[in-house]
GROMACS .gro file of C-alpha atoms in nm:
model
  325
    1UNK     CA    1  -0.085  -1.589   1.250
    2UNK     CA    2  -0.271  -1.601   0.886
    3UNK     CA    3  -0.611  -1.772   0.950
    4UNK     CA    4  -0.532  -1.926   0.592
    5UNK     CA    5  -0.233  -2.107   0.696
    6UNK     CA    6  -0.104  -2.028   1.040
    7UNK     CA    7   0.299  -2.142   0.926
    8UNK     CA    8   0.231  -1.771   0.707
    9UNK     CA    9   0.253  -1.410   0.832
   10UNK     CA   10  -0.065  -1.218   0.792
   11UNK     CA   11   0.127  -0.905   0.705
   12UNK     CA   12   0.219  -0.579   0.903
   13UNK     CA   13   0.165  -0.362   1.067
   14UNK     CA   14  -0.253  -0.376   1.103
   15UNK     CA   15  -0.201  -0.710   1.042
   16UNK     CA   16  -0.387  -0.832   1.352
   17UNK     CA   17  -0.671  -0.613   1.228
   18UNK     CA   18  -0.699  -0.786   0.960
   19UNK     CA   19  -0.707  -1.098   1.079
   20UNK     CA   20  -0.966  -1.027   1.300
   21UNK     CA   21  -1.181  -0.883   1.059
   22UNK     CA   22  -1.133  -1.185   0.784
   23UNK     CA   23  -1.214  -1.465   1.086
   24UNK     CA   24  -1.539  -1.230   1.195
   25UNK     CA   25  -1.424  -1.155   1.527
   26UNK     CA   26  -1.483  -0.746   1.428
   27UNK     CA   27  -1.662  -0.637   1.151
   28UNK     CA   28  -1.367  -0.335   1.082
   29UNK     CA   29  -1.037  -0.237   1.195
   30UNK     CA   30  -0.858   0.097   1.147
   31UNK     CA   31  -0.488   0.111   1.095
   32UNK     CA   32  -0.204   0.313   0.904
   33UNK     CA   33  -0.026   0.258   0.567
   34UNK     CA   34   0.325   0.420   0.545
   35UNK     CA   35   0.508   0.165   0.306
   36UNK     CA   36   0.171  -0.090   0.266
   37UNK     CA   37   0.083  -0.169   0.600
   38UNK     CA   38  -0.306  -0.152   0.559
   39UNK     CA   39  -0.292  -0.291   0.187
   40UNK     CA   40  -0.040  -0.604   0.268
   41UNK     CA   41  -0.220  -0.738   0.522
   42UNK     CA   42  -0.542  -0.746   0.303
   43UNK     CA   43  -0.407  -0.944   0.046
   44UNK     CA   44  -0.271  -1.204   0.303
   45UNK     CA   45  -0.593  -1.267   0.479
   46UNK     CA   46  -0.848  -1.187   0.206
   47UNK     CA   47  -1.021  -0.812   0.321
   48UNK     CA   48  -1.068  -0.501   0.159
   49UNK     CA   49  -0.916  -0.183   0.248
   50UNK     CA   50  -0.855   0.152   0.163
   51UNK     CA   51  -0.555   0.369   0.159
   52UNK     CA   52  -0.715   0.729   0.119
   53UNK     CA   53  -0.508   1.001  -0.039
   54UNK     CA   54  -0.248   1.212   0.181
   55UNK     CA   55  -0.497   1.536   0.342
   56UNK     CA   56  -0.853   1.276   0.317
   57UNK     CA   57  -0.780   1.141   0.713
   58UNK     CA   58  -0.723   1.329   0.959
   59UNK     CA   59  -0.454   1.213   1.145
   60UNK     CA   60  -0.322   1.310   1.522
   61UNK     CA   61  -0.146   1.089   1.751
   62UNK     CA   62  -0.121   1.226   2.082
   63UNK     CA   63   0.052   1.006   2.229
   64UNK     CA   64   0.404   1.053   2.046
   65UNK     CA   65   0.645   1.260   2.231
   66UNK     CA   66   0.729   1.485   1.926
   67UNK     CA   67   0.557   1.563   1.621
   68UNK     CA   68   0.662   1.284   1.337
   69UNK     CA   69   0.917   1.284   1.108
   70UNK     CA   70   0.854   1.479   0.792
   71UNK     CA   71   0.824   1.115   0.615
   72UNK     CA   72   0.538   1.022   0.839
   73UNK     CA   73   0.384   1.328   0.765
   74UNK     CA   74   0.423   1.282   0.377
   75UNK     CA   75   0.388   0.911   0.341
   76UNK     CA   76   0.114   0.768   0.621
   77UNK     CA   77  -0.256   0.765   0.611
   78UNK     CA   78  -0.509   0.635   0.824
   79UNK     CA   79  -0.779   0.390   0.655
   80UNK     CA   80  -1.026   0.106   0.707
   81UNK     CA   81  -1.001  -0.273   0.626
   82UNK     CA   82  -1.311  -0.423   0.605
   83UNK     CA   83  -1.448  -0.763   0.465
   84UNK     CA   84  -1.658  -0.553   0.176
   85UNK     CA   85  -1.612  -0.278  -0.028
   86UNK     CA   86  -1.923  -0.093   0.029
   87UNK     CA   87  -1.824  -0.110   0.402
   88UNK     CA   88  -1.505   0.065   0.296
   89UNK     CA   89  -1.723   0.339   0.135
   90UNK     CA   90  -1.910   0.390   0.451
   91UNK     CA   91  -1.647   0.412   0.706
   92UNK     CA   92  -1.450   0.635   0.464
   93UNK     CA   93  -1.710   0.852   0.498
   94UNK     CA   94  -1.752   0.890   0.851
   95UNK     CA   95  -1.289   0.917   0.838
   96UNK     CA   96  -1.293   1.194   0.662
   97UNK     CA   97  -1.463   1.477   0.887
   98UNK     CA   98  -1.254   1.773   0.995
   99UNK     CA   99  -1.053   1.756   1.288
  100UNK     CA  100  -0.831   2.095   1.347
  101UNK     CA  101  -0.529   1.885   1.510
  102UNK     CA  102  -0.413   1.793   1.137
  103UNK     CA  103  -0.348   2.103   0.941
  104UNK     CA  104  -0.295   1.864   0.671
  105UNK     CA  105  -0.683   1.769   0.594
  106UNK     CA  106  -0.839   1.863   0.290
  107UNK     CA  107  -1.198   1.940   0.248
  108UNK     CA  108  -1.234   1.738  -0.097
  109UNK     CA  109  -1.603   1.551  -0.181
  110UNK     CA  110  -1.596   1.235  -0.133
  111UNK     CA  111  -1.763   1.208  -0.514
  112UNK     CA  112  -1.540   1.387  -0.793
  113UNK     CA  113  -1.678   1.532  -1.128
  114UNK     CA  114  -1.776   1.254  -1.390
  115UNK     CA  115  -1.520   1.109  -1.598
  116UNK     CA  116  -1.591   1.085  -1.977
  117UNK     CA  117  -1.652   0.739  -2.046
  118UNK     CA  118  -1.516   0.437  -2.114
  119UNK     CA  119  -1.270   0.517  -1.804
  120UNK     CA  120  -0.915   0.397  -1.886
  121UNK     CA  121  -0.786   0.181  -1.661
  122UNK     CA  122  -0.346   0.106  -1.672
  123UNK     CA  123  -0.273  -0.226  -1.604
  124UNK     CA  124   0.103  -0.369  -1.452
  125UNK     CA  125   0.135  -0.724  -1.369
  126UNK     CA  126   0.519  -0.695  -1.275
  127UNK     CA  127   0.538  -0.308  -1.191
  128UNK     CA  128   0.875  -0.219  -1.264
  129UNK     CA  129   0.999  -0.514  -1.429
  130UNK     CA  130   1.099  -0.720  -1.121
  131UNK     CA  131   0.914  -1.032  -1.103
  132UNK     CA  132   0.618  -1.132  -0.983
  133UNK     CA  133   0.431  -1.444  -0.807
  134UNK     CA  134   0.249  -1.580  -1.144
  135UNK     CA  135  -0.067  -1.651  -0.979
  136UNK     CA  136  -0.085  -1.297  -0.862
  137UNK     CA  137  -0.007  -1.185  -1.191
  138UNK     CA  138  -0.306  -1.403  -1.373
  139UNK     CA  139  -0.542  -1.289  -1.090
  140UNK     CA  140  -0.457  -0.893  -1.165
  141UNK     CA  141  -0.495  -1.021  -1.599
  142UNK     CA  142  -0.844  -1.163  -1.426
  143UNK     CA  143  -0.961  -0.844  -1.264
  144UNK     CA  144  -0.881  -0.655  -1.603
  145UNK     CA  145  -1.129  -0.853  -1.808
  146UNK     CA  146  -1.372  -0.817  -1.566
  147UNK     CA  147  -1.311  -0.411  -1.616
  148UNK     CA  148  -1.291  -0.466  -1.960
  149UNK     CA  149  -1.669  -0.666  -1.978
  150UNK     CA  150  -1.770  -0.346  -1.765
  151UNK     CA  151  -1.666  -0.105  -2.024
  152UNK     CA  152  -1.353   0.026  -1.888
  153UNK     CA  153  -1.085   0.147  -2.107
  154UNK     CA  154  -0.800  -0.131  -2.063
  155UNK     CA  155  -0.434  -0.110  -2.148
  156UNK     CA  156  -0.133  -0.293  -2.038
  157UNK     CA  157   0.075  -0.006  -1.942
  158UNK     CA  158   0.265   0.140  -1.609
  159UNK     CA  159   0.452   0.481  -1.547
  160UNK     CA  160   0.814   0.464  -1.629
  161UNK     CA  161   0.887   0.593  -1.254
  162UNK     CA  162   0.795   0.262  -1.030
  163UNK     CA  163   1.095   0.185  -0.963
  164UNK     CA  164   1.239   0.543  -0.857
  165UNK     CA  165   1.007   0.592  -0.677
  166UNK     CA  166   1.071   0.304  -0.485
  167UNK     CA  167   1.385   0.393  -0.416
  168UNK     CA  168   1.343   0.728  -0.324
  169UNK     CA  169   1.092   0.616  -0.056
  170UNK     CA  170   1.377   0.390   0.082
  171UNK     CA  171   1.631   0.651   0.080
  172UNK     CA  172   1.435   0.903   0.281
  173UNK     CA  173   1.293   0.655   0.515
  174UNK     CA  174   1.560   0.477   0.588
  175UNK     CA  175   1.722   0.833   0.632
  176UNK     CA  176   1.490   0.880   0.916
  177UNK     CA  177   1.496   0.538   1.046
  178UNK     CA  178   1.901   0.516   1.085
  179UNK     CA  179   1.933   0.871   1.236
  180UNK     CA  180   1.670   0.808   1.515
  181UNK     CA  181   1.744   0.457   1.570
  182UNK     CA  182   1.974   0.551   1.887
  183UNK     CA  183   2.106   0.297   2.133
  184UNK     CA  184   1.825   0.407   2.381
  185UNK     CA  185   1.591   0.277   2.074
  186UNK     CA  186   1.779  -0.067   2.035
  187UNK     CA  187   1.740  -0.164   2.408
  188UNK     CA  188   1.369  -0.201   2.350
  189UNK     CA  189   1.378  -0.370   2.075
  190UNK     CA  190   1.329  -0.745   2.075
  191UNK     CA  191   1.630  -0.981   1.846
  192UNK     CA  192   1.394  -1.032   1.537
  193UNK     CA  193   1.329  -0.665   1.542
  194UNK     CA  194   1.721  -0.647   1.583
  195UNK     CA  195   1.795  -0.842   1.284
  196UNK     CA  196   1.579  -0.650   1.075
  197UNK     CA  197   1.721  -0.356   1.167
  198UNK     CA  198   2.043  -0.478   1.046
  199UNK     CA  199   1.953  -0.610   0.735
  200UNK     CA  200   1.788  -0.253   0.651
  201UNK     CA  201   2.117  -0.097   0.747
  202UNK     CA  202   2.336  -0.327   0.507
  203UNK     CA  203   2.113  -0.337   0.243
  204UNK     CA  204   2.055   0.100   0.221
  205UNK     CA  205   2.353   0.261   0.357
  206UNK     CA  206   2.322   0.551   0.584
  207UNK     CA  207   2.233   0.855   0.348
  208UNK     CA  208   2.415   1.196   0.385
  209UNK     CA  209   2.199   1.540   0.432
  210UNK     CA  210   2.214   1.558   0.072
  211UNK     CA  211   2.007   1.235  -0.118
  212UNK     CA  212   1.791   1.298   0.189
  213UNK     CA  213   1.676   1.631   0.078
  214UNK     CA  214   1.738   1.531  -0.327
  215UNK     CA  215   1.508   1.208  -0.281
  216UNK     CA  216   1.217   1.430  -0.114
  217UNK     CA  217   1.256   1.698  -0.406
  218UNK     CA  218   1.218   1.472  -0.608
  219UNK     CA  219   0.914   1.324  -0.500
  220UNK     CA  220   0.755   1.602  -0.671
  221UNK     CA  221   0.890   1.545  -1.037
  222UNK     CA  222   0.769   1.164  -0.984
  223UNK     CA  223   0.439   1.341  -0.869
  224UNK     CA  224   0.410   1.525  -1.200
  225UNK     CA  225   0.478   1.226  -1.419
  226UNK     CA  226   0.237   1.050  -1.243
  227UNK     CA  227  -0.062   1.278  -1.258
  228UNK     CA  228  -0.025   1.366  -1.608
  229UNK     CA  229   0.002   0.982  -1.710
  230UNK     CA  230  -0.349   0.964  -1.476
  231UNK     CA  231  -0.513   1.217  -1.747
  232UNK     CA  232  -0.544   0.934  -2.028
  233UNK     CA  233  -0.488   0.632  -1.726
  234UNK     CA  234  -0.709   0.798  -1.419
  235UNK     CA  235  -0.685   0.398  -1.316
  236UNK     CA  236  -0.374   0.159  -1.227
  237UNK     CA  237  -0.451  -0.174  -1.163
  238UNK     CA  238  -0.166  -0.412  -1.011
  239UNK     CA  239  -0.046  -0.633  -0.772
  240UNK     CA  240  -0.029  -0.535  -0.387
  241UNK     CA  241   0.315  -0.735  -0.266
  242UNK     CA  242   0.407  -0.921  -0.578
  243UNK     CA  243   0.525  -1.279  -0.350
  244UNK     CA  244   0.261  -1.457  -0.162
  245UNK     CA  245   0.208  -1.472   0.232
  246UNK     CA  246   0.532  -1.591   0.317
  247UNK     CA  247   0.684  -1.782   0.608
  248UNK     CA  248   0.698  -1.609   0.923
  249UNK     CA  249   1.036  -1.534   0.976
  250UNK     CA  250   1.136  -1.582   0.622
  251UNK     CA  251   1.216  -1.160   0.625
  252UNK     CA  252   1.477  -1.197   0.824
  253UNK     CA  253   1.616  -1.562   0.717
  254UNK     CA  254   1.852  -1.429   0.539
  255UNK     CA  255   1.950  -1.078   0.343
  256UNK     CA  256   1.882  -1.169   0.018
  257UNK     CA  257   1.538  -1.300   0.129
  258UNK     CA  258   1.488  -0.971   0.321
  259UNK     CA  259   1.536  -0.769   0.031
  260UNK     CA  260   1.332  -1.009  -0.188
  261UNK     CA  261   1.015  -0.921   0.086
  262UNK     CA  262   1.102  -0.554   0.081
  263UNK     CA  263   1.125  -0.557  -0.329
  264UNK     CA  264   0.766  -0.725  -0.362
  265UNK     CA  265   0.619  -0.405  -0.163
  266UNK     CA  266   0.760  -0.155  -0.431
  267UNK     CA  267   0.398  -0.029  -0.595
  268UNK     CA  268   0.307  -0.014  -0.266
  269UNK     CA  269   0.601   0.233  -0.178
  270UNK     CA  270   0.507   0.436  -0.529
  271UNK     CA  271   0.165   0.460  -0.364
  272UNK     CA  272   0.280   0.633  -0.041
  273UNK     CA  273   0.553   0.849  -0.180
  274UNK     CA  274   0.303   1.005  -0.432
  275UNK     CA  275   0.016   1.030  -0.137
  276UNK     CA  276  -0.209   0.826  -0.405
  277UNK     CA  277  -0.495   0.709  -0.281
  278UNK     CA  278  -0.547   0.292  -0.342
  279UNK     CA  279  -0.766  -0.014  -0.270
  280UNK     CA  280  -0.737  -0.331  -0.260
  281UNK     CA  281  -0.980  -0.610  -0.310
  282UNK     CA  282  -0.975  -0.988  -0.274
  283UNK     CA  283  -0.956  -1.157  -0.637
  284UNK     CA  284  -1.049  -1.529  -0.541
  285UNK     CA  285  -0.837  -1.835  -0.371
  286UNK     CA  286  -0.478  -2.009  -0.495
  287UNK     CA  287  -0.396  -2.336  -0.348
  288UNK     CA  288  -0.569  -2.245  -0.012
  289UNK     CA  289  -0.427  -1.902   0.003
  290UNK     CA  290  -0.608  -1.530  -0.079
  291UNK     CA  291  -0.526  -1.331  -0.374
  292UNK     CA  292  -0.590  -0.936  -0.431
  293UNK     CA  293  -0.552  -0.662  -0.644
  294UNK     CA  294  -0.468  -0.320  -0.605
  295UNK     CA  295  -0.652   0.020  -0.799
  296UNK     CA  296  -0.464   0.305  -0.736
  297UNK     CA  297  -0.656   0.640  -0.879
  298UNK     CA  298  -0.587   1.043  -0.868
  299UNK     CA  299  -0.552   1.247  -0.544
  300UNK     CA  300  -0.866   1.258  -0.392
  301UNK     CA  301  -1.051   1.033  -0.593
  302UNK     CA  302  -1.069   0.702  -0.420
  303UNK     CA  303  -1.462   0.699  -0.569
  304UNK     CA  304  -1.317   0.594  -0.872
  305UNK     CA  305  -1.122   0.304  -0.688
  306UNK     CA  306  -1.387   0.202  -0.481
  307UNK     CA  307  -1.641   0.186  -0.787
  308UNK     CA  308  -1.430  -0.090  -0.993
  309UNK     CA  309  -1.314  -0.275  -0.679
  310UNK     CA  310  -1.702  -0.289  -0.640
  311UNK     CA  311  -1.750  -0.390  -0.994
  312UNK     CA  312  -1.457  -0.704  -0.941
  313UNK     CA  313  -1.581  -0.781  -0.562
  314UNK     CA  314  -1.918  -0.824  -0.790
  315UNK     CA  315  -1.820  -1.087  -0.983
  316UNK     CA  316  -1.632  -1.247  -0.768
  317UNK     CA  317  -1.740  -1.258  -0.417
  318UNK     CA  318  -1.598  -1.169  -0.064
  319UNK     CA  319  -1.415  -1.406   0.074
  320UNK     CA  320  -1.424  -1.359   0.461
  321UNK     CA  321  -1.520  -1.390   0.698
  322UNK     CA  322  -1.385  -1.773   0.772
  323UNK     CA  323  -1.303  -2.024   1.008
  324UNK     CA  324  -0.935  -1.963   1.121
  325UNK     CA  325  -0.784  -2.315   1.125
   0.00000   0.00000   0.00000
C-alpha cells in the first residue's frame, strides 16, 4: 500500500522498494525500469531514483530459463531508488562496474565533458498533448524556475516524437507479451493479473511479424530525432505518470480507465524505447500526496540529471522518510 494514503497504489513493479525506502525501513532498494517501473513508484511515495542509460548496469538474471526477449534486452535497466539524490550518485557508482555476463555494458565515465553554459533545459508539462494532472503540471512549471534562478537555459519545448514513441514501445511489447503469454502462463496467473491481461489484449491487438520488426526499426529514427534535439536541449524536464497515485484496482476497473493509467506512463515509455537515461525527484506535497519530476538527459550522461535534480532537491527538500499511516 502507499504510506501516503493506503486506499492508493504505490506503483509497480519496485513498488514495495519504494515504499520501504520512503517509510525508512531500508535506506535503498534496487529494482528494474522497462516501461517506468523504478520512476512510477518514486513519484507515488516521494523517493528519488535513477533510470541509468541502456549499457551503464550490468544486468544478468540467472535465474530465467532463457535469455530475455529482445525488448527486455533493449528497454530494461537496473537502478537505485533512494530517499536523496546524492545517495543516487553513490550507489550509481558502485552499479556500474563491469560484469562479463552482460555483453551489453559500456565502459562510459560516470562524469561527461563540460557543457558550455547556461545548459538548456526542454520543458513538457503535457508531453504529447494528452492531458495532464494540473498539479503535476504546476509542480514540473515549479522545478523550471528553480533551473531557471540556477542559470539553466529554459524553454517550453518537447520532441515532436512522444507520442510514437509511445506507441511503438506498445506495439513491440505487447508483441512479446501476447506471443509468450501461453495457457501454461495463464494458469499461474492470479484474476486481477487476468483482467489485465485482457484489457492489454483488447486495447493493442495482436501484431503480425511485420509492425513487430517495423516498430523496432524504427526505434532508431526516433533515436536520431531525439539526440539531435538533445544538442541545443541536452535536458527534458517533465512529468513522470501524468495522473496521480490512483486507486488500487482502478487499472483494471474498467478499459477505458486502464488505458487512461497506461496513457499517463507515455514519457516514461519514450524513456525506455530510446535507452535514455532519467531521474526523478520529489517536487513537494499536494493535498497529502507526493509530487515529482522527471530529467531525462543524453546517453550516458545521467551527471547532468543528477546535478539539477540536486539543484531542485536543494530548494526544496526530501521528503521521506515518514511515518506510514
Amino acid at each position: 500500500m502507499n504510506p501516503w494514503d493506503p486506499s492508493r497504489t504505490p506503483g509497480g513493479s519496485s513498488g514495495g522498494d519504494a515504499v520501504a525506502v520512503a517509510t525508512g525501513m531500508v535506506p535503498l532498494g534496487i529494482g528494474n525500469d522497462y516501461g517506468g517501473s523504478l520512476r512510477c513508484p518514486a513519484q507515488f511515495c516521494g523517493t528519488a531514483t535513477v533510470r541509468p542509460t541502456l549499457g551503464r548496469v550490468p544486468d544478468h538474471i540467472s535465474l530465467m530459463p532463457a535469455e530475455p526477449a529482445i525488448t527486455l534486452q533493449l528497454f530494461m535497466v537496473q537502478g537505485p531508488i533512494t530517499r536523496q539524490v546524492r545517495d543516487l550518485k553513490a550507489v550509481l557508482k558502485e552499479m556500474s562496474g563491469p560484469d562479463a555476463r552482460d555483453p551489453r555494458w559500456v565502459p562510459a565515465p560516470l562524469q561527461g565533458p563540460t557543457l558550455p553554459r547556461p545548459i538548456g533545459i526542454a520543458v513538457t508539462t503535457d508531453p504529447g498533448g494528452q492531458g495532464t494532472d494540473p498539479a503535476i503540471a504546476d509542480k514540473v512549471r515549479k522545478a523550471a524556475r528553480l533551473l531557471m534562478d540556477a542559470s539553466y537555459r529554459v524553454e517550453e519545448v518537447e520532441p515532436s516524437s512522444v507520442m510514437e514513441a509511445m506507441n511503438r514501445w506498445l506495439e513491440a511489447t505487447g508483441a512479446e507479451l501476447q506471443a509468450l503469454m501461453g495457457p501454461e502462463i495463464e494458469s499461474y496467473m492470479s484474476p486481477d493479473a487476468l483482467k489485465f491481461l485482457k484489457y492489454w489484449i483488447e486495447v493493442f491487438p495482436e501484431n503480425n511479424l511485420m509492425a513487430y520488426m517495423q516498430s523496432l526499426a524504427e526505434r532508431n529514427r526516433i533515436a536520431r530525432e531525439w539526440a539531435q534535439f538533445q544538442e541545443h536541449h541536452p535536458l527534458l524536464l517533465g512529468p513522470v505518470n501524468t495522473i496521480q497515485p490512483f486507486k488500487v484496482g482502478y487499472d483494471i476497473l474498467s478499459r477505458e480507465s486502464f488505458q487512461e493509467v497506461i496513457l499517463s506512463f507515455r514519457l516514461n515509455m519514450t524513456v525506455n524505447l530510446l535507452g535514455l537515461p532519467s531521474v526523478v525527484v520529489p517536487v513537494g506535497l499536494v493535498d497529502g500526496l507526493p509530487q515529482a519530476v522527471q530529467i531525462i538527459g543524453p546517453r550516458f550522461r545521467e551527471d547532468l540529471c543528477l546535478g539539477a535534480a540536486e539543484l531542485i532537491e536543494g530548494s526544496i527538500g526530501s521528503l521521506t522518510p515518514i511515518d506510514p499511516k
